[in-house]
XYZ file of C-alpha atoms in Angstrom:
416
model
C -15.085 40.369 -9.262
C -11.504 41.425 -8.483
C -9.427 42.220 -11.534
C -7.228 39.350 -12.748
C -9.304 36.540 -11.207
C -10.861 34.186 -13.728
C -14.553 33.278 -13.346
C -14.879 29.969 -11.509
C -11.344 30.083 -10.131
C -11.042 28.659 -6.582
C -11.082 31.268 -3.840
C -7.749 31.541 -2.060
C -7.715 30.793 1.680
C -5.185 32.155 4.146
C -3.869 29.851 6.895
C -1.551 32.492 8.384
C -3.072 32.153 11.890
C -2.435 28.393 11.860
C 1.123 28.832 10.558
C 1.902 31.225 13.419
C 0.692 28.629 15.923
C 2.500 25.758 14.222
C 5.948 27.309 14.560
C 7.883 26.676 16.650
C 5.723 24.908 19.277
C 2.437 23.489 17.947
C 1.771 21.579 21.173
C 2.070 24.696 23.331
C -0.314 26.470 20.969
C -2.792 23.579 21.128
C -2.758 22.870 17.392
C -4.917 19.842 16.553
C -4.617 17.137 13.906
C -8.031 18.189 12.608
C -6.837 21.765 11.977
C -3.839 20.479 10.059
C -5.997 18.119 7.989
C -8.358 20.962 7.058
C -5.386 23.059 5.932
C -4.012 20.138 3.906
C -7.421 19.671 2.275
C -7.241 23.197 0.827
C -4.186 22.136 -1.196
C -6.262 19.591 -3.134
C -8.715 22.297 -4.220
C -5.935 24.743 -5.183
C -7.041 27.192 -2.499
C -3.654 27.633 -0.817
C -0.976 29.756 -2.399
C 2.266 27.875 -3.160
C 3.998 29.942 -0.475
C 1.510 29.002 2.243
C 1.373 25.363 1.152
C 5.169 25.200 1.253
C 5.224 26.899 4.657
C 2.692 24.391 6.008
C 4.692 21.403 4.780
C 7.897 22.943 6.137
C 6.426 23.571 9.590
C 5.094 20.033 9.785
C 8.446 18.604 8.729
C 10.693 20.544 11.080
C 8.412 20.248 14.111
C 8.093 16.498 13.495
C 4.311 16.782 13.463
C 4.127 15.135 10.032
C 5.300 11.984 11.812
C 2.524 11.910 14.415
C -0.033 9.120 14.100
C -3.069 11.355 14.606
C -1.849 13.894 12.034
C -1.061 11.183 9.474
C -4.435 9.490 10.015
C -6.464 12.703 9.685
C -4.505 14.015 6.699
C -4.812 10.664 4.927
C -8.554 10.879 5.463
C -8.550 14.377 3.962
C -6.628 13.086 0.955
C -9.093 10.224 0.451
C -12.037 12.615 0.805
C -10.560 14.717 -1.996
C -10.095 11.740 -4.326
C -12.285 11.231 -7.367
C -15.579 9.704 -6.155
C -16.171 5.957 -6.495
C -19.467 4.080 -6.268
C -18.541 2.216 -3.088
C -21.944 0.553 -2.764
C -21.708 -0.815 -6.280
C -18.109 -1.879 -5.778
C -19.061 -3.593 -2.526
C -21.628 -5.689 -4.417
C -19.058 -6.665 -7.052
C -16.470 -7.577 -4.425
C -18.986 -9.680 -2.519
C -19.910 -11.561 -5.692
C -16.319 -12.097 -6.874
C -14.329 -12.523 -3.667
C -13.548 -16.043 -2.481
C -13.498 -16.234 1.328
C -11.113 -18.810 2.779
C -9.770 -19.291 6.270
C -10.230 -15.922 7.960
C -10.088 -14.028 4.655
C -13.555 -12.665 3.954
C -13.067 -11.994 0.244
C -12.393 -8.241 0.462
C -9.898 -6.005 -1.314
C -6.233 -6.067 -0.266
C -3.187 -3.879 -0.880
C 0.575 -4.190 -0.500
C 2.551 -0.959 -0.610
C 5.685 0.792 0.635
C 6.495 4.392 1.453
C 9.599 4.302 -0.745
C 12.670 6.348 -0.006
C 14.820 3.544 1.402
C 17.671 4.241 -1.081
C 18.362 0.529 -1.591
C 17.006 0.384 -5.165
C 15.788 -3.172 -4.742
C 13.570 -4.811 -7.338
C 9.874 -3.795 -7.431
C 8.905 -6.297 -4.754
C 5.503 -5.025 -3.584
C 4.253 -4.561 -7.164
C 5.276 -8.088 -8.165
C 3.880 -9.507 -4.920
C 0.564 -7.775 -5.557
C 0.195 -9.654 -8.841
C 1.064 -13.004 -7.256
C -1.389 -12.334 -4.442
C -4.217 -11.691 -6.912
C -4.236 -15.429 -7.568
C -6.131 -15.896 -4.281
C -7.086 -12.389 -3.106
C -8.772 -9.368 -4.678
C -6.010 -6.764 -5.100
C -6.196 -2.996 -5.296
C -2.645 -1.872 -5.966
C -2.427 1.887 -5.468
C 0.741 3.253 -7.093
C 2.508 5.941 -9.057
C 5.599 6.699 -11.075
C 9.014 6.745 -9.437
C 9.939 9.598 -7.141
C 13.060 8.273 -5.385
C 14.033 5.303 -7.566
C 14.603 4.519 -11.228
C 11.604 2.249 -11.515
C 8.316 3.051 -9.796
C 5.370 0.679 -9.895
C 3.669 2.498 -12.777
C 6.958 2.800 -14.701
C 7.525 -0.943 -14.339
C 4.050 -2.076 -15.399
C 3.968 0.261 -18.384
C 6.966 -1.605 -19.807
C 5.676 -5.165 -19.531
C 5.620 -7.365 -22.633
C 4.122 -8.646 -24.828
C 1.396 -6.090 -24.085
C 1.459 -3.425 -21.406
C -1.663 -2.397 -19.506
C -3.220 1.006 -20.099
C -2.874 2.266 -16.528
C -4.680 5.530 -17.175
C -7.713 3.653 -18.489
C -8.688 2.319 -15.046
C -10.880 5.076 -13.628
C -13.447 5.619 -10.878
C -16.130 5.233 -13.558
C -15.057 1.748 -14.697
C -13.467 0.246 -11.582
C -16.580 -1.887 -11.013
C -16.359 -3.356 -14.514
C -12.653 -4.023 -13.953
C -13.300 -6.175 -10.898
C -16.147 -7.988 -12.651
C -13.500 -9.463 -14.973
C -10.291 -9.752 -12.947
C -8.957 -10.075 -9.402
C -6.384 -7.335 -9.994
C -6.544 -3.596 -10.490
C -3.784 -1.000 -10.508
C -5.133 2.341 -9.304
C -2.876 4.970 -10.860
C -2.592 7.778 -8.320
C -2.837 10.750 -10.748
C -6.150 9.396 -12.075
C -7.713 8.857 -8.661
C -6.103 11.817 -6.850
C -6.262 14.698 -9.345
C -5.809 17.296 -6.578
C -2.250 16.105 -5.993
C -1.167 17.977 -9.115
C -1.276 21.214 -7.132
C 1.304 20.066 -4.593
C 3.699 18.259 -6.939
C 5.776 21.317 -7.954
C 5.918 22.526 -4.337
C 7.275 19.193 -3.113
C 9.866 19.212 -5.871
C 11.121 22.689 -4.984
C 11.262 22.056 -1.218
C 13.872 19.363 -1.652
C 13.057 17.336 1.481
C 10.525 14.656 2.284
C 7.104 15.944 3.300
C 4.003 14.434 4.862
C 2.890 13.416 1.368
C 5.671 10.830 1.267
C 3.821 9.139 4.132
C 0.207 9.671 3.088
C 0.280 7.735 -0.195
C 0.174 4.241 1.365
C -2.852 5.297 3.454
C -4.712 7.002 0.608
C -5.928 4.021 -1.401
C -8.999 5.320 -3.299
C -10.985 2.199 -2.327
C -9.980 2.450 1.331
C -13.541 1.843 2.481
C -13.361 -1.691 1.082
C -9.780 -2.617 1.986
C -9.863 -5.717 4.189
C -6.124 -6.307 4.630
C -2.819 -4.699 3.756
C 0.934 -5.051 4.090
C 2.643 -1.658 4.428
C 6.405 -1.136 4.324
C 8.189 1.845 5.852
C 11.799 2.888 5.332
C 12.507 3.898 8.939
C 12.042 1.760 12.025
C 10.820 4.670 14.170
C 7.958 5.256 11.721
C 6.667 1.679 12.072
C 4.663 2.056 15.300
C 3.440 5.476 14.128
C 1.940 3.948 10.985
C 0.461 1.077 12.968
C -1.277 3.569 15.258
C -2.436 5.655 12.292
C -3.958 2.536 10.715
C -5.667 1.626 13.982
C -7.053 5.166 14.317
C -8.394 4.888 10.770
C -10.330 1.752 11.646
C -8.066 -0.878 10.088
C -8.225 -4.264 11.781
C -6.115 -6.443 9.426
C -2.754 -4.934 8.607
C 0.954 -5.320 9.151
C 3.565 -2.573 9.012
C 7.085 -3.797 8.256
C 10.599 -2.355 8.139
C 13.698 -4.335 7.226
C 16.541 -3.757 9.658
C 18.513 -2.202 6.785
C 15.830 0.537 6.717
C 14.087 -1.304 3.913
C 10.416 -0.608 3.171
C 9.463 -4.265 2.814
C 10.172 -7.609 4.452
C 13.914 -8.100 4.162
C 15.424 -11.141 2.498
C 18.798 -10.342 4.087
C 18.250 -9.861 7.816
C 15.538 -9.302 10.372
C 12.339 -7.416 9.682
C 10.526 -5.462 12.383
C 6.768 -6.048 12.258
C 3.791 -4.299 13.795
C 0.661 -6.394 13.217
C -2.870 -5.177 13.849
C -5.165 -7.851 15.216
C -8.702 -7.781 16.469
C -9.421 -9.264 19.876
C -12.663 -9.715 21.712
C -13.219 -7.729 24.885
C -16.083 -8.112 27.310
C -18.281 -5.015 27.151
C -20.674 -6.178 29.853
C -21.982 -9.411 31.290
C -23.995 -10.278 28.184
C -22.177 -8.721 25.212
C -18.726 -8.836 23.680
C -17.036 -6.150 21.663
C -13.848 -6.073 19.573
C -10.831 -3.834 19.740
C -7.677 -3.719 17.640
C -4.292 -4.223 19.253
C -0.792 -3.866 17.792
C 1.555 -6.824 18.189
C 5.300 -6.258 17.681
C 7.760 -8.978 16.649
C 10.612 -9.670 14.228
C 10.759 -12.107 11.350
C 13.459 -13.401 9.000
C 13.815 -15.474 5.817
C 14.204 -18.690 7.842
C 10.712 -18.226 9.293
C 9.393 -18.514 5.743
C 11.490 -21.615 5.102
C 13.634 -19.641 2.665
C 17.323 -18.753 2.395
C 18.677 -15.320 3.218
C 20.012 -13.250 0.316
C 22.221 -10.168 0.381
C 20.457 -6.994 -0.753
C 22.954 -6.529 -3.582
C 21.619 -9.802 -5.038
C 18.092 -8.379 -5.273
C 18.998 -4.801 -6.212
C 19.518 -4.815 -9.962
C 19.101 -1.019 -10.077
C 17.865 -1.416 -13.604
C 15.702 0.702 -15.858
C 11.931 0.024 -15.900
C 12.026 -2.076 -19.077
C 14.748 -4.297 -17.604
C 12.848 -4.779 -14.342
C 9.707 -5.476 -16.362
C 11.506 -8.345 -18.091
C 12.364 -9.810 -14.656
C 8.736 -9.417 -13.563
C 7.418 -11.255 -16.609
C 9.968 -14.053 -16.213
C 8.764 -14.568 -12.631
C 5.082 -14.536 -13.611
C 5.782 -17.030 -16.404
C 7.677 -19.329 -14.009
C 10.924 -19.008 -15.961
C 13.314 -18.476 -13.028
C 14.909 -21.105 -10.735
C 12.948 -21.923 -7.555
C 15.815 -20.564 -5.420
C 16.299 -17.353 -7.408
C 17.004 -14.557 -4.861
C 14.512 -12.073 -6.332
C 11.817 -14.757 -6.579
C 12.306 -15.735 -2.925
C 12.222 -12.054 -1.935
C 8.874 -11.748 -3.732
C 7.562 -14.998 -2.244
C 8.117 -13.936 1.366
C 6.360 -10.597 0.867
C 3.455 -12.265 -0.949
C 3.293 -14.852 1.814
C 3.095 -12.114 4.437
C 0.063 -10.559 2.747
C -1.573 -13.997 2.613
C -0.954 -14.383 6.350
C -2.276 -10.912 7.192
C -5.409 -11.484 5.106
C -6.254 -14.580 7.165
C -6.063 -16.852 4.111
C -3.430 -19.093 5.722
C -5.709 -19.897 8.652
C -7.575 -22.366 6.432
C -6.904 -25.963 7.476
C -7.760 -27.292 4.033
C -6.516 -26.247 0.624
C -8.048 -26.583 -2.824
C -6.464 -23.811 -4.845
C -6.743 -25.695 -8.119
C -4.410 -27.402 -10.565
C -1.075 -28.257 -8.942
C -2.211 -27.853 -5.335
C -1.316 -30.956 -3.323
C -3.619 -29.830 -0.511
C -0.941 -30.267 2.159
C -1.459 -27.266 4.429
C 1.599 -26.273 6.480
C 0.205 -25.632 9.954
C 3.488 -24.645 11.591
C 3.352 -21.227 13.213
C 6.166 -18.731 13.538
C 6.666 -15.239 14.982
C 3.412 -13.439 15.727
C 1.554 -16.740 15.408
C 1.598 -16.572 11.598
C 1.708 -19.533 9.225
C 4.487 -17.958 7.182
C 5.583 -21.189 5.475
C 1.995 -21.881 4.402
C 2.011 -18.401 2.867
C 5.088 -19.338 0.827
C 3.463 -22.609 -0.282
C 0.512 -20.658 -1.620
C 2.729 -17.990 -3.217
C 4.753 -20.675 -5.034
C 1.510 -22.198 -6.270
C 0.504 -18.815 -7.701
C 3.640 -18.820 -9.865
C 3.969 -22.505 -10.714
C 0.272 -23.058 -11.524
C 0.243 -20.122 -13.932
C -2.554 -18.432 -11.982
C -0.554 -15.233 -11.319
C 0.192 -14.844 -15.029
C -3.468 -15.550 -15.811
C -4.687 -12.796 -13.492
C -2.114 -10.355 -14.856
C -3.049 -10.953 -18.505
C -6.719 -10.549 -17.612
C -5.976 -7.137 -16.115
C -3.932 -6.166 -19.188
C -6.803 -7.163 -21.462
C -9.393 -5.354 -19.372
C -7.352 -2.137 -19.173
C -6.919 -2.092 -22.945
C -10.623 -2.694 -23.563
C -11.846 0.618 -22.166
């Protein structure tokens, strides 16, 4: 054994030939997305030197290849393959037993997530919306600590009162038991993606955004069971790229959104650009029909949800995690006015996930206590029942069901 190498240490791999082809013209040198994904995968096993890993990320950034749909899709797959293993068959059985199909929602796991990096410092909308949505959907919220804001999803949830969840306690080993007791689970990225620790210091030293800023939303550890998702991006030009990456990955129920202010969620202030994935039947031959996924593009605004528009400064408290956590709890406990700007911001994003999941296609409604059963059948942009989504999101808050699901998750996380 070479001197200075510890027994069992990962063997270093050189990607110098690939780096030479990547710069400056990867297309001319016929570089493939698969080659890039293989190189990325070596980072998760600590088999690339920091210099070569940094060079790879730099080449991808400055050639623009880290913003290609095929590269994003393949690298996200590599990241998921490197995640801590989960018993997907067992989890599938739990989801089937616990999920409550309604409308075109089949009872599967859902996620709502943003890429971050929009520099607006709005409230933690997707995290709050994920909790509201767990009233009617099974939620797998994949998140981490802040990287570009004061208050990341994990920072926020760790500060909730009266008792905070133990986010590190939810693991691949007990995820099945978590879903046996609650509709909600927060999958803390460092627990489920241990290989990311090798790239963290490299990203920090590079000083610019890398492909990993885009892979997180596509690297949910329970990807194999995700039925529907709402994914926000902070740049309009990235929207169709993400939609294509999702389609290439096999997603059939998803919507990518970008507020016209370069906001990585549905905007409460102006228009939001949307790219929705929908399955449609195609005739394969005279006797059989097959399905393919198409991407539908449209815009949406607060009025389509039946809500008022609010300036971003009214929903951007820019507060520390414990202050945002107090706002979150007040929303979950139904202690804010019905027209509160942050609440309405949360409602429209929750509503969008309900629409994407297919839940709002139900023509009847029996959610439980406080549900008047009056389904809003009006359709808006993209054919969605956006106002019905808001009706259901308001019920989640006003019935106490969102708070109930949240406290169940807190209790479960602290029981392991």
